[in-house]
Amino acid sequence: MYNLKVVIIGAGIGGLTAGIALRQAGYEVEIYDRVKELRPAGAGISLWSNGVKVLNRLGLGEKMAAIGGLMDRMQYLTLKGDVLNDIDLRPLVEEVGQRPYPVARTDLQQMLLEAYPGEVKLEHKCIAVEQDENSVTAIFENGHRTTGDLLIAADGVRSLLRTYVLGQEVQPKYGHYVNWNGLVPASEDLAAKNSWVIFVGEHKRASMMPVSGDRFYFFFDVPLPKGTVSSPEHYRAELTEHFQGWAQPVQNLIQRLDPYKTNRLEIHDVGPIDRMVRGRVALLGDAAHATCPDLGQGGCQAMEDGLVLTQYLLTTNISMEYALKRYEADRKERTSAVVEKARKRAEMIHGKEPEITQKWYQQLAEEEPADVRGAIAKVILAGPLR
Ligand code: FAD
């Protein structure tokens, strides 16, 4: 397809990646976001090799390597600190052809913003769309309107445009646990600097992984009913209570984190949904398939969406509608599988059925590292760039 103007709503990982891919393909792009200042939600993210390959394809591989942490091992430990499994990730890299990179979200966002050859229009909250057979128009709260050939709704887990595309409201589902996350200076009394460590027990997790700048991205997960509220001055006390009796590195982490730079959120996911496209409007990223962060794939899927959509637009001369149908069929299958797999894993990790969680702890101790690598490789290699 030639000479398209694409309007993107949302400048998160998904909207920005799509914007970069579409501009590189020669399309005209406008990106809008409702916020006054773009600040990523969350401190870090682990980009598995399928996400990194999308960045490689967009020419950002070297920049990604400069901000990514070097993660050579993955270690599961009991809450007391005994090693359950120690997995060398280097054979995985050999198998899939690219390192995974844990990364601070501000670094990733900065890299994507610099790579997007245009300006993101901030303080533009999209409140409606209209379309006919020739064009689509986004309407903003501030009175602005813009018309294009295609509109990408990358407006996140609480997407307004999802309701438009589906013709009904689909509420995010609560994953039944709360996540705290942030960054701390890396130090050997917390974890080895080349390892992703995950302490598990009591249906909870405490974890750290290396990112650039000699820092660890950390997170804690605790199953809690929906609607618990807290504020930064209470985070340390909350975590101390939830992780009482856990190993010394976990206690050190709780003492060392800055509660005022720590995020606390209830985890939600979306879908699988029936469709991703209505006419000239395509859902992308969390708007279509927010995913429990128990596979580390939500952001990677948003990146894959942007690349795949661009490729379908570029490689057909039939029509844009045809490209969108192909995009929908392709991405619905891939992302539905990931959403369901991550939800199942979240339930297993967080004690939905306690005996299954107990079995998982046992399995972690007995499992061959090659099997763990195999399971991760399977998800990675089901992506568009093998
Ligand atoms: P978002 O990043 O939510 O961006 C949506 C944007 O749209 C926002 O900027 C918002 O301001 C804007 N917007 C919303 N509504 C409007 C509107 N009406 N008008 C204009 N703008 C609007 N993924 C991984 O791959 N690996 C991980 O390790 C990982 N860890 C995670 C850990 C946690 C705790 C969580 C919560 C998620 C994690 N994810 C991970 C998932 C990943 O963060 C998301 O999948 C990804 O950020 C989704 O990007 P997005 O662009 O689709 O949405």
Short mmCIF file of C-alpha atoms and ligand atoms in Angstrom, two decimals:
data_model
loop_
_atom_site.label_atom_id
_atom_site.label_comp_id
_atom_site.label_asym_id
_atom_site.label_seq_id
_atom_site.Cartn_x
_atom_site.Cartn_y
_atom_site.Cartn_z
CA MET A 1 0.00 0.00 0.00
CA TYR A 2 1.24 3.49 -0.87
CA ASN A 3 0.87 6.93 0.67
CA LEU A 4 -1.08 6.12 3.79
CA LYS A 5 -1.61 8.54 6.63
CA VAL A 6 -1.75 6.68 9.93
CA VAL A 7 -3.05 8.21 13.16
CA ILE A 8 -1.81 6.48 16.33
CA ILE A 9 -3.54 6.98 19.66
CA GLY A 10 -1.15 6.21 22.55
CA ALA A 11 2.62 6.67 22.81
CA GLY A 12 3.48 3.64 24.94
CA ILE A 13 5.78 0.84 23.81
CA GLY A 14 3.19 -0.30 21.26
CA GLY A 15 2.30 3.08 19.73
CA LEU A 16 5.93 4.21 19.49
CA THR A 17 7.20 0.95 17.97
CA ALA A 18 4.39 1.01 15.41
CA GLY A 19 5.12 4.68 14.67
CA ILE A 20 8.82 3.96 14.03
CA ALA A 21 8.05 0.95 11.80
CA LEU A 22 5.43 2.84 9.78
CA ARG A 23 7.66 5.87 9.29
CA GLN A 24 10.51 3.62 8.16
CA ALA A 25 8.07 2.13 5.65
CA GLY A 26 7.49 5.62 4.26
CA TYR A 27 4.02 6.28 5.65
CA GLU A 28 2.86 9.55 7.15
CA VAL A 29 2.32 9.13 10.89
CA GLU A 30 0.80 11.22 13.69
CA ILE A 31 1.04 10.02 17.29
CA TYR A 32 -1.16 11.44 20.05
CA ASP A 33 -1.17 10.85 23.80
CA ARG A 34 -3.45 12.21 26.50
CA VAL A 35 -0.72 12.86 29.07
CA LYS A 36 1.09 16.15 29.65
CA GLU A 37 4.43 14.41 30.09
CA LEU A 38 5.30 10.90 28.92
CA ARG A 39 6.33 8.86 31.93
CA PRO A 40 6.39 5.09 31.67
CA ALA A 41 4.23 3.18 34.12
CA GLY A 42 6.59 0.85 35.96
CA ALA A 43 10.33 0.81 36.55
CA GLY A 44 11.64 -1.98 34.35
CA ILE A 45 10.71 -4.57 31.81
CA SER A 46 12.35 -7.70 30.57
CA LEU A 47 12.30 -7.82 26.79
CA TRP A 48 12.58 -11.38 25.62
CA SER A 49 14.41 -12.11 22.39
CA ASN A 50 11.28 -11.86 20.20
CA GLY A 51 10.78 -8.24 21.33
CA VAL A 52 14.47 -7.44 20.90
CA LYS A 53 14.38 -8.90 17.37
CA VAL A 54 11.68 -6.38 16.45
CA LEU A 55 14.01 -3.61 17.61
CA ASN A 56 16.86 -5.19 15.62
CA ARG A 57 14.66 -5.14 12.53
CA LEU A 58 14.02 -1.44 13.12
CA GLY A 59 17.77 -0.77 13.32
CA LEU A 60 17.76 -0.25 17.08
CA GLY A 61 19.71 -3.37 18.10
CA GLU A 62 22.87 -1.56 19.11
CA LYS A 63 20.99 1.08 21.09
CA MET A 64 19.01 -1.65 22.85
CA ALA A 65 22.22 -3.51 23.74
CA ALA A 66 23.60 -0.31 25.29
CA ILE A 67 20.68 0.07 27.71
CA GLY A 68 19.93 -3.63 28.35
CA GLY A 69 21.20 -5.58 31.34
CA LEU A 70 23.37 -8.63 30.81
CA MET A 71 21.35 -11.57 32.04
CA ASP A 72 23.28 -14.82 31.67
CA ARG A 73 21.52 -16.90 34.31
CA MET A 74 18.10 -17.32 35.81
CA GLN A 75 17.90 -18.64 39.34
CA TYR A 76 14.85 -19.82 41.28
CA LEU A 77 15.28 -19.87 45.07
CA THR A 78 13.08 -20.84 47.99
CA LEU A 79 11.97 -18.11 50.34
CA LYS A 80 14.82 -19.17 52.64
CA GLY A 81 17.32 -18.68 49.83
CA ASP A 82 18.05 -22.31 48.85
CA VAL A 83 18.59 -22.71 45.12
CA LEU A 84 15.75 -24.60 43.41
CA ASN A 85 17.07 -24.28 39.90
CA ASP A 86 19.96 -22.49 38.24
CA ILE A 87 19.47 -22.01 34.52
CA ASP A 88 22.26 -20.94 32.19
CA LEU A 89 20.54 -18.71 29.60
CA ARG A 90 23.41 -18.73 27.09
CA PRO A 91 22.23 -21.91 25.32
CA LEU A 92 18.82 -20.22 24.96
CA VAL A 93 20.49 -17.26 23.24
CA GLU A 94 22.22 -19.71 20.89
CA GLU A 95 18.91 -21.38 20.10
CA VAL A 96 16.81 -18.27 19.47
CA GLY A 97 19.53 -16.04 18.04
CA GLN A 98 19.24 -13.04 20.32
CA ARG A 99 19.83 -12.14 23.97
CA PRO A 100 16.90 -11.05 26.11
CA TYR A 101 17.38 -7.65 27.73
CA PRO A 102 16.00 -6.44 31.02
CA VAL A 103 15.79 -2.64 30.73
CA ALA A 104 14.73 0.39 32.76
CA ARG A 105 11.50 1.66 31.24
CA THR A 106 12.64 5.28 31.10
CA ASP A 107 15.68 4.18 29.03
CA LEU A 108 13.50 2.17 26.65
CA GLN A 109 10.99 4.98 26.26
CA GLN A 110 13.77 7.52 25.64
CA MET A 111 15.30 5.27 22.97
CA LEU A 112 11.96 4.80 21.21
CA LEU A 113 11.14 8.52 21.36
CA GLU A 114 14.54 9.39 19.87
CA ALA A 115 14.05 6.79 17.12
CA TYR A 116 10.62 8.13 16.16
CA PRO A 117 11.31 10.81 13.56
CA GLY A 118 8.45 13.07 14.53
CA GLU A 119 6.86 14.71 17.51
CA VAL A 120 4.36 13.03 19.80
CA LYS A 121 1.42 15.36 20.30
CA LEU A 122 0.77 15.44 24.04
CA GLU A 123 -2.35 16.57 25.93
CA HIS A 124 -4.55 15.12 23.21
CA LYS A 125 -7.07 12.76 24.76
CA CYS A 126 -8.96 10.93 22.06
CA ILE A 127 -12.64 10.71 22.97
CA ALA A 128 -14.19 9.32 19.78
CA VAL A 129 -13.56 8.15 16.23
CA GLU A 130 -15.67 8.41 13.09
CA GLN A 131 -15.08 6.63 9.83
CA ASP A 132 -16.53 6.14 6.36
CA GLU A 133 -15.32 4.13 3.38
CA ASN A 134 -12.57 6.66 2.56
CA SER A 135 -11.15 7.89 5.86
CA VAL A 136 -11.11 7.80 9.65
CA THR A 137 -11.17 10.79 12.01
CA ALA A 138 -9.97 10.96 15.61
CA ILE A 139 -11.75 13.47 17.80
CA PHE A 140 -9.99 14.88 20.86
CA GLU A 141 -11.27 16.34 24.10
CA ASN A 142 -9.53 19.66 23.36
CA GLY A 143 -11.53 20.07 20.15
CA HIS A 144 -8.77 18.98 17.76
CA ARG A 145 -9.68 16.55 14.95
CA THR A 146 -7.40 14.70 12.59
CA THR A 147 -8.23 12.55 9.60
CA GLY A 148 -6.22 9.68 8.13
CA ASP A 149 -6.50 6.44 6.20
CA LEU A 150 -5.91 4.22 9.23
CA LEU A 151 -6.16 4.68 12.98
CA ILE A 152 -4.16 2.55 15.39
CA ALA A 153 -5.64 2.35 18.86
CA ALA A 154 -2.65 1.75 21.13
CA ASP A 155 -4.35 3.27 24.14
CA GLY A 156 -3.46 0.66 26.74
CA VAL A 157 -5.19 -1.74 29.09
CA ARG A 158 -8.09 0.67 29.82
CA SER A 159 -8.54 1.43 26.12
CA LEU A 160 -11.50 3.60 25.21
CA LEU A 161 -11.22 2.62 21.56
CA ARG A 162 -11.47 -1.10 22.39
CA THR A 163 -15.16 -0.47 23.14
CA TYR A 164 -15.52 1.14 19.71
CA VAL A 165 -13.85 -1.75 17.91
CA LEU A 166 -15.69 -4.49 19.81
CA GLY A 167 -19.05 -2.73 19.99
CA GLN A 168 -19.16 -3.51 23.71
CA GLU A 169 -17.12 -2.81 26.80
CA VAL A 170 -14.65 -5.47 27.88
CA GLN A 171 -13.32 -4.76 31.36
CA PRO A 172 -9.77 -5.81 32.32
CA LYS A 173 -9.73 -8.87 34.57
CA TYR A 174 -8.01 -8.68 37.94
CA GLY A 175 -5.07 -11.12 38.13
CA HIS A 176 -5.60 -11.49 41.92
CA TYR A 177 -2.22 -10.13 42.93
CA VAL A 178 -0.46 -6.86 43.66
CA ASN A 179 2.96 -6.01 42.20
CA TRP A 180 5.51 -3.56 43.62
CA ASN A 181 8.41 -2.64 41.33
CA GLY A 182 11.35 -0.26 41.19
CA LEU A 183 15.09 0.12 40.70
CA VAL A 184 17.93 -0.23 43.24
CA PRO A 185 21.70 0.02 42.91
CA ALA A 186 23.06 -3.43 42.02
CA SER A 187 25.00 -5.12 44.75
CA GLU A 188 26.29 -8.65 45.32
CA ASP A 189 24.50 -8.92 48.69
CA LEU A 190 21.23 -8.68 46.76
CA ALA A 191 21.99 -10.91 43.76
CA ALA A 192 24.72 -11.83 41.30
CA LYS A 193 25.00 -9.00 38.78
CA ASN A 194 24.57 -11.27 35.73
CA SER A 195 21.55 -13.18 37.06
CA TRP A 196 17.83 -12.91 37.22
CA VAL A 197 16.91 -14.19 40.67
CA ILE A 198 13.39 -15.16 41.68
CA PHE A 199 12.59 -16.11 45.28
CA VAL A 200 9.32 -18.06 45.48
CA GLY A 201 7.15 -19.25 48.36
CA GLU A 202 3.76 -18.68 50.06
CA HIS A 203 2.32 -17.93 46.56
CA LYS A 204 4.50 -14.79 46.41
CA ARG A 205 7.60 -13.76 44.49
CA ALA A 206 10.53 -11.42 45.13
CA SER A 207 12.78 -10.87 42.15
CA MET A 208 15.69 -8.85 40.79
CA MET A 209 17.29 -8.57 37.37
CA PRO A 210 20.19 -6.45 36.08
CA VAL A 211 19.62 -3.34 33.95
CA SER A 212 22.18 -0.83 32.68
CA GLY A 213 23.79 1.71 35.01
CA ASP A 214 24.70 -0.98 37.57
CA ARG A 215 21.11 -1.24 38.80
CA PHE A 216 18.62 -4.02 39.50
CA TYR A 217 15.02 -3.85 38.41
CA PHE A 218 13.11 -5.50 41.26
CA PHE A 219 9.56 -6.64 41.80
CA PHE A 220 7.47 -8.25 44.50
CA ASP A 221 4.18 -10.08 43.89
CA VAL A 222 1.64 -10.82 46.62
CA PRO A 223 -1.83 -12.32 46.08
CA LEU A 224 -4.34 -9.87 47.58
CA PRO A 225 -8.06 -9.18 47.12
CA LYS A 226 -9.00 -6.42 44.71
CA GLY A 227 -9.11 -2.89 46.06
CA THR A 228 -6.37 -2.81 48.72
CA VAL A 229 -4.95 0.68 48.93
CA SER A 230 -1.64 1.92 50.23
CA SER A 231 0.79 4.81 49.84
CA PRO A 232 4.58 5.03 49.58
CA GLU A 233 5.15 5.73 53.28
CA HIS A 234 3.61 2.32 54.03
CA TYR A 235 5.29 0.25 51.28
CA ARG A 236 8.29 -0.81 53.35
CA ALA A 237 6.14 -1.90 56.29
CA GLU A 238 3.75 -3.73 53.96
CA LEU A 239 6.59 -5.59 52.24
CA THR A 240 8.32 -6.35 55.56
CA GLU A 241 5.11 -7.98 56.76
CA HIS A 242 4.43 -9.91 53.55
CA PHE A 243 8.02 -11.17 53.31
CA GLN A 244 8.70 -11.86 56.98
CA GLY A 245 11.13 -14.77 57.36
CA TRP A 246 12.34 -14.59 53.73
CA ALA A 247 16.04 -14.77 52.89
CA GLN A 248 18.50 -11.98 53.74
CA PRO A 249 18.77 -10.57 50.17
CA VAL A 250 15.00 -10.03 50.17
CA GLN A 251 15.24 -8.20 53.52
CA ASN A 252 18.16 -6.13 52.20
CA LEU A 253 16.13 -5.22 49.13
CA ILE A 254 13.15 -4.09 51.22
CA GLN A 255 15.43 -1.89 53.33
CA ARG A 256 17.28 -0.47 50.33
CA LEU A 257 14.44 0.38 47.95
CA ASP A 258 13.15 3.93 47.73
CA PRO A 259 9.41 3.66 48.48
CA TYR A 260 8.76 7.03 46.82
CA LYS A 261 10.19 5.67 43.56
CA THR A 262 8.44 2.31 43.90
CA ASN A 263 5.26 1.51 41.98
CA ARG A 264 2.42 -0.51 43.49
CA LEU A 265 -0.29 -1.81 41.19
CA GLU A 266 -2.98 -4.41 40.87
CA ILE A 267 -2.30 -6.67 37.88
CA HIS A 268 -4.97 -6.95 35.18
CA ASP A 269 -5.21 -8.59 31.78
CA VAL A 270 -7.59 -8.40 28.83
CA GLY A 271 -9.09 -10.97 26.56
CA PRO A 272 -8.74 -12.97 24.47
CA ILE A 273 -11.05 -10.70 22.48
CA ASP A 274 -12.97 -11.62 19.33
CA ARG A 275 -11.63 -8.97 17.00
CA MET A 276 -8.84 -6.45 16.70
CA VAL A 277 -10.10 -4.46 13.72
CA ARG A 278 -13.21 -2.47 12.85
CA GLY A 279 -13.07 -0.92 9.40
CA ARG A 280 -10.08 1.44 9.44
CA VAL A 281 -9.40 1.16 13.17
CA ALA A 282 -6.93 -1.45 14.48
CA LEU A 283 -6.25 -2.27 18.12
CA LEU A 284 -2.60 -2.77 19.06
CA GLY A 285 -0.75 -3.75 22.25
CA ASP A 286 -2.42 -3.81 25.67
CA ALA A 287 -5.59 -2.27 24.23
CA ALA A 288 -6.17 -5.64 22.56
CA HIS A 289 -4.30 -8.08 24.77
CA ALA A 290 -2.95 -6.79 28.09
CA THR A 291 -1.11 -9.77 29.53
CA CYS A 292 -0.24 -10.80 33.09
CA PRO A 293 3.49 -10.11 33.51
CA ASP A 294 4.22 -13.73 34.37
CA LEU A 295 5.76 -14.56 30.98
CA GLY A 296 7.37 -11.16 30.37
CA GLN A 297 5.61 -10.95 27.02
CA GLY A 298 3.04 -8.09 27.09
CA GLY A 299 5.41 -5.42 25.81
CA CYS A 300 7.07 -7.85 23.39
CA GLN A 301 3.64 -8.62 21.87
CA ALA A 302 2.92 -4.91 21.46
CA MET A 303 6.21 -4.59 19.55
CA GLU A 304 5.44 -7.60 17.37
CA ASP A 305 1.99 -6.10 16.58
CA GLY A 306 3.55 -2.91 15.21
CA LEU A 307 6.01 -4.73 12.99
CA VAL A 308 3.48 -7.26 11.68
CA LEU A 309 0.89 -4.59 10.88
CA THR A 310 3.49 -2.57 8.98
CA GLN A 311 4.64 -5.65 7.04
CA TYR A 312 1.10 -6.53 5.94
CA LEU A 313 0.50 -2.95 4.81
CA LEU A 314 3.78 -2.92 2.90
CA THR A 315 3.47 -6.25 1.19
CA THR A 316 -0.01 -6.13 -0.34
CA ASN A 317 -1.35 -4.14 -3.25
CA ILE A 318 -4.90 -5.44 -2.78
CA SER A 319 -6.23 -3.01 -0.15
CA MET A 320 -5.66 -1.67 3.34
CA GLU A 321 -8.71 -3.62 4.54
CA TYR A 322 -7.06 -6.80 3.26
CA ALA A 323 -3.85 -5.99 5.18
CA LEU A 324 -5.85 -5.33 8.34
CA LYS A 325 -7.70 -8.64 8.03
CA ARG A 326 -4.38 -10.46 7.73
CA TYR A 327 -3.03 -8.53 10.72
CA GLU A 328 -6.07 -9.43 12.77
CA ALA A 329 -5.97 -13.13 11.93
CA ASP A 330 -2.25 -13.39 12.58
CA ARG A 331 -2.09 -11.40 15.79
CA LYS A 332 -5.31 -12.67 17.34
CA GLU A 333 -3.97 -16.21 17.29
CA ARG A 334 -0.52 -15.35 18.62
CA THR A 335 -1.60 -12.91 21.34
CA SER A 336 -4.60 -14.96 22.54
CA ALA A 337 -2.24 -17.89 23.15
CA VAL A 338 0.15 -15.63 25.09
CA VAL A 339 -2.62 -14.00 27.18
CA GLU A 340 -4.00 -17.41 28.15
CA LYS A 341 -0.61 -18.91 28.89
CA ALA A 342 0.38 -15.93 31.06
CA ARG A 343 -2.94 -16.04 32.94
CA LYS A 344 -2.52 -19.72 33.67
CA ARG A 345 1.01 -19.11 34.85
CA ALA A 346 -0.13 -16.21 37.05
CA GLU A 347 -2.70 -18.50 38.66
CA MET A 348 -0.12 -21.22 39.19
CA ILE A 349 2.45 -18.82 40.71
CA HIS A 350 -0.03 -17.01 42.94
CA GLY A 351 -1.86 -19.94 44.48
CA LYS A 352 -5.27 -19.95 42.77
CA GLU A 353 -5.22 -23.68 43.54
CA PRO A 354 -2.63 -24.09 46.30
CA GLU A 355 -1.83 -27.72 45.45
CA ILE A 356 -0.89 -26.70 41.88
CA THR A 357 1.45 -24.05 43.26
CA GLN A 358 3.03 -26.63 45.59
CA LYS A 359 3.55 -28.93 42.62
CA TRP A 360 5.18 -26.08 40.72
CA TYR A 361 7.65 -25.47 43.57
CA GLN A 362 8.49 -29.17 43.48
CA GLN A 363 8.75 -29.15 39.70
CA LEU A 364 11.15 -26.19 39.84
CA ALA A 365 13.48 -28.25 42.03
CA GLU A 366 13.34 -31.28 39.75
CA GLU A 367 13.10 -29.73 36.30
CA GLU A 368 16.04 -29.94 33.92
CA PRO A 369 17.34 -26.45 33.02
CA ALA A 370 17.11 -27.51 29.36
CA ASP A 371 13.34 -27.97 29.77
CA VAL A 372 12.94 -24.47 31.23
CA ARG A 373 14.95 -23.05 28.32
CA GLY A 374 12.88 -25.09 25.89
CA ALA A 375 9.61 -23.65 27.24
CA ILE A 376 10.94 -20.08 26.96
CA ALA A 377 12.31 -20.71 23.45
CA LYS A 378 8.93 -22.03 22.30
CA VAL A 379 7.19 -18.73 23.15
CA ILE A 380 9.99 -16.70 21.57
CA LEU A 381 10.14 -18.71 18.36
CA ALA A 382 6.38 -18.53 17.83
CA GLY A 383 6.92 -14.83 17.07
CA PRO A 384 7.13 -13.27 13.61
CA LEU A 385 10.95 -13.08 13.46
CA ARG A 386 12.51 -16.49 13.85
P1 FAD B 1 0.69 1.52 27.32
O1 FAD B 1 2.13 1.45 27.63
O2 FAD B 1 -0.28 1.42 28.45
O3 FAD B 1 0.45 2.88 26.54
C1 FAD B 1 -0.82 3.39 26.28
C2 FAD B 1 -0.70 4.88 26.06
O4 FAD B 1 -1.96 5.38 25.59
C3 FAD B 1 -0.38 5.67 27.33
O5 FAD B 1 0.74 6.51 27.09
C4 FAD B 1 -1.65 6.46 27.60
O6 FAD B 1 -1.38 7.71 28.19
C5 FAD B 1 -2.23 6.60 26.22
N1 FAD B 1 -3.70 6.78 26.19
C6 FAD B 1 -4.63 6.03 26.83
N2 FAD B 1 -5.85 6.45 26.52
C7 FAD B 1 -5.72 7.49 25.66
C8 FAD B 1 -6.63 8.34 24.98
N3 FAD B 1 -7.96 8.20 25.12
N4 FAD B 1 -6.14 9.30 24.16
C9 FAD B 1 -4.79 9.45 24.00
N5 FAD B 1 -3.88 8.68 24.62
C10 FAD B 1 -4.33 7.71 25.44
N6 FAD B 1 5.97 -6.85 29.16
C11 FAD B 1 7.09 -7.48 28.72
O7 FAD B 1 7.25 -7.67 27.51
N7 FAD B 1 8.07 -7.88 29.60
C12 FAD B 1 7.97 -7.65 30.95
O8 FAD B 1 8.85 -8.00 31.72
C13 FAD B 1 6.80 -6.98 31.43
N8 FAD B 1 6.67 -6.72 32.75
C14 FAD B 1 5.56 -6.07 33.19
C15 FAD B 1 5.44 -5.79 34.56
C16 FAD B 1 4.32 -5.16 35.03
C17 FAD B 1 4.19 -4.89 36.51
C18 FAD B 1 3.28 -4.78 34.14
C19 FAD B 1 2.05 -4.08 34.64
C20 FAD B 1 3.40 -5.03 32.79
C21 FAD B 1 4.53 -5.68 32.30
N9 FAD B 1 4.69 -5.94 30.93
C22 FAD B 1 5.81 -6.59 30.48
C23 FAD B 1 3.64 -5.55 29.96
C24 FAD B 1 3.98 -4.24 29.26
O9 FAD B 1 4.28 -3.25 30.21
C25 FAD B 1 2.79 -3.77 28.42
O10 FAD B 1 2.35 -4.85 27.64
C26 FAD B 1 3.17 -2.61 27.52
O11 FAD B 1 3.64 -1.53 28.27
C27 FAD B 1 1.95 -2.20 26.69
O12 FAD B 1 2.27 -1.11 25.88
P2 FAD B 1 1.11 -0.32 25.13
O13 FAD B 1 1.81 0.68 24.30
O14 FAD B 1 0.17 -1.27 24.49
O15 FAD B 1 0.26 0.38 26.28
#
